[in-house]
Amino acid sequence: MRISVIGLGYLGAVHAAALAASGHEVVGVDVDPEKVDALALGKAPFYEPGFDDLLAEARRSGRLQVGTDVAEVAGSAVHFVCVGTPQSADSPAADLRFVDTAVDSLLPYLAPGDVVVGKSTVPVGTAARLADVVTAAAPGAVLAWNPEFLREGHAVDDTLHPDRIVYGLPAGETGERAAVVLDAVYAAPLAEGVPRIVADYPTAELVKVAANSFLATKISFINAMAELCEVAGGDVTQLADAIGHDVRIGRRFLNAGLGFGGGCLPKDIRAFTARADELGAGEAVAFLGEVDRINNRRRERMVELTAEVLGGSVAGRRVAVLGAAFKPESDDVRDSPALDVAARLDQAGADVVVTDPQAVPTARVRAPQLTYTEDVEEALAGADVVLVLTEWRQFRELDPVRVGELVAGRTVLDGRLALDRAGWEAAGWRYRALGRA
Ligand code: UGA
């Protein structure tokens, strides 16, 4: 099948390469020439485990072309829209500019029978609006909404072997024809038995934001319990282990700590709340405001805790921040809790040095005021306190004895409840964590 993919970010690039690897002829288009040049050379424009190999395979096969000219999409039967929907600059709502532009740019090249497939996360109601745009400009073409659930850091595996595939389609024969086309696109995962759910547009759009809202709520729930553990003298990790044994609750996504960040969960819960307000159903998701507030309080608490262990003020004190990415196995620093804490400490006058195995280049762009090093020992040298804010394996496995020789003060704050407390304490460290007495 000949398929086009518009938008070659974390989602689109991996999707395009996976489609090519599974035998389709794919043309990927992005407005950013640097990204396109990197992909054309077989180089991933971001850090994503396994993506280099998938990309190399796709490029070697000759089935993945990339470019900046949207005219290249002509002749494709299916067009995936994979552009970003960031938070608006002046409100919590999603900014749909890129989605609208991408769909508009496709219109001159659509032929009857073509399927335009939205993958971006959008406010409910967007698909119905765009369907009208598509059918008005290209009679016989159809719009489908096919949300994506991949996690950064696991994008390749999640794309090749998704948990489920959701099609949002119009009713009747048009929708049925589009389903047949999508089944051919996803022949490989469907053959593995991946569940396929066919729904209407609003349900498909809501599935995506409902899933991310649930995940965000689960994290903030356990972080609320962490707040209780801190004041009551409990241990949130033991609590999570204990409640997680109940299969109705489940232990996954119950890791307390600095909370969620990234390009999806924070902006998605805010955009969902804004859209629900517009629809007059704001009360139904008002709890997401609390989920957001709990999440932000973790960052404030980490800054407070740093001041507390330094005797009341961070001003002029040397702070080693281990972690800049919003989670391990990613170089993404969008709304990163780690980078946010580092910036707040810097703002409060601390002498902050940030290190991360992958995210130093991206962090430098986002927070240029901070001092960075890619050398973890350099970051630790002379530190009055060490903050572990992203749970990279490299940080979890640090030798507390060796680290103790580098720092000025042996105090470690475990922002992700990721360290072996007993080992650090045995090496003479004062250990403090969010959610542990
Ligand atoms: C999230 C969803 O998990 C994906 O299913 C979805 O497709 C994606 O958003 C999206 O909308 O595109 P992602 O943002 O890559 O994926 O990252 P997650 O693995 O969900 O982690 C989000 C944040 O929650 C990270 O900052 C992580 O450190 C934090 N987290 C995660 C916790 O604090 N505790 C946990 O137990 C799990």
Tab-separated table of C-alpha atoms and ligand atoms in Angstrom, residues 121 148-153 208 212 215 219 223 252-265 268 326-328 337 391 416, ligand 1:
chain	number	residue	atom	x	y	z
A	121	THR	CA	-4.547	13.881	20.137
A	148	GLU	CA	-2.109	6.460	19.082
A	149	PHE	CA	-1.105	5.089	22.475
A	150	LEU	CA	2.671	4.715	22.177
A	151	ARG	CA	4.916	5.648	25.077
A	152	GLU	CA	8.169	7.466	24.436
A	153	GLY	CA	11.041	5.178	25.285
A	208	LYS	CA	-7.310	8.736	23.833
A	212	ASN	CA	-4.180	9.588	29.401
A	215	LEU	CA	-2.935	7.305	33.774
A	219	ILE	CA	0.026	8.779	39.252
A	223	ASN	CA	1.459	10.939	44.908
A	252	ARG	CA	1.843	-0.546	37.129
A	253	PHE	CA	1.845	3.261	36.926
A	254	LEU	CA	1.781	3.515	40.711
A	255	ASN	CA	5.333	4.787	41.084
A	256	ALA	CA	5.265	7.797	43.361
A	257	GLY	CA	7.819	10.575	43.148
A	258	LEU	CA	8.168	13.760	41.199
A	259	GLY	CA	5.066	13.088	39.113
A	260	PHE	CA	4.247	13.153	35.452
A	261	GLY	CA	5.521	15.422	32.706
A	262	GLY	CA	6.252	15.189	29.011
A	263	GLY	CA	4.475	16.317	25.883
A	264	CYS	CA	1.261	14.382	26.541
A	265	LEU	CA	-0.195	13.793	30.005
A	268	ASP	CA	-3.917	16.423	27.560
A	326	PHE	CA	10.813	13.780	31.697
A	327	LYS	CA	11.444	10.062	32.074
A	328	PRO	CA	14.269	7.588	31.431
A	337	PRO	CA	9.536	17.642	36.268
A	391	GLU	CA	15.369	7.299	37.204
A	416	ARG	CA	11.821	8.906	41.934
B	1	UGA	C1	1.858	8.783	27.591
B	1	UGA	C2	0.978	7.526	27.636
B	1	UGA	O1	1.525	6.591	28.562
B	1	UGA	C3	0.903	6.874	26.257
B	1	UGA	O2	0.033	5.756	26.281
B	1	UGA	C4	0.381	7.918	25.262
B	1	UGA	O3	0.328	7.393	23.934
B	1	UGA	C5	1.314	9.122	25.264
B	1	UGA	O4	1.353	9.677	26.588
B	1	UGA	C6	0.762	10.134	24.294
B	1	UGA	O5	-0.311	10.670	24.544
B	1	UGA	O6	1.338	10.306	23.222
B	1	UGA	P1	4.508	9.207	27.582
B	1	UGA	O7	4.169	10.660	27.718
B	1	UGA	O8	5.523	8.767	26.601
B	1	UGA	O9	3.174	8.361	27.256
B	1	UGA	O10	5.058	8.748	28.998
B	1	UGA	P2	4.536	7.860	30.220
B	1	UGA	O11	5.287	6.589	30.230
B	1	UGA	O12	3.071	7.797	30.237
B	1	UGA	O13	5.047	8.736	31.443
B	1	UGA	C7	4.504	10.031	31.680
B	1	UGA	C8	5.077	10.631	32.935
B	1	UGA	O14	4.557	9.967	34.088
B	1	UGA	C9	6.591	10.581	33.067
B	1	UGA	O15	7.040	11.843	33.516
B	1	UGA	C10	6.834	9.506	34.099
B	1	UGA	O16	8.004	9.713	34.820
B	1	UGA	C11	5.600	9.648	34.977
B	1	UGA	N1	5.240	8.429	35.719
B	1	UGA	C12	4.895	7.303	35.046
B	1	UGA	C13	5.214	8.430	37.100
B	1	UGA	O17	5.511	9.464	37.746
B	1	UGA	N2	4.867	7.296	37.768
B	1	UGA	C14	4.529	6.160	37.122
B	1	UGA	O18	4.205	5.156	37.805
B	1	UGA	C15	4.543	6.162	35.733
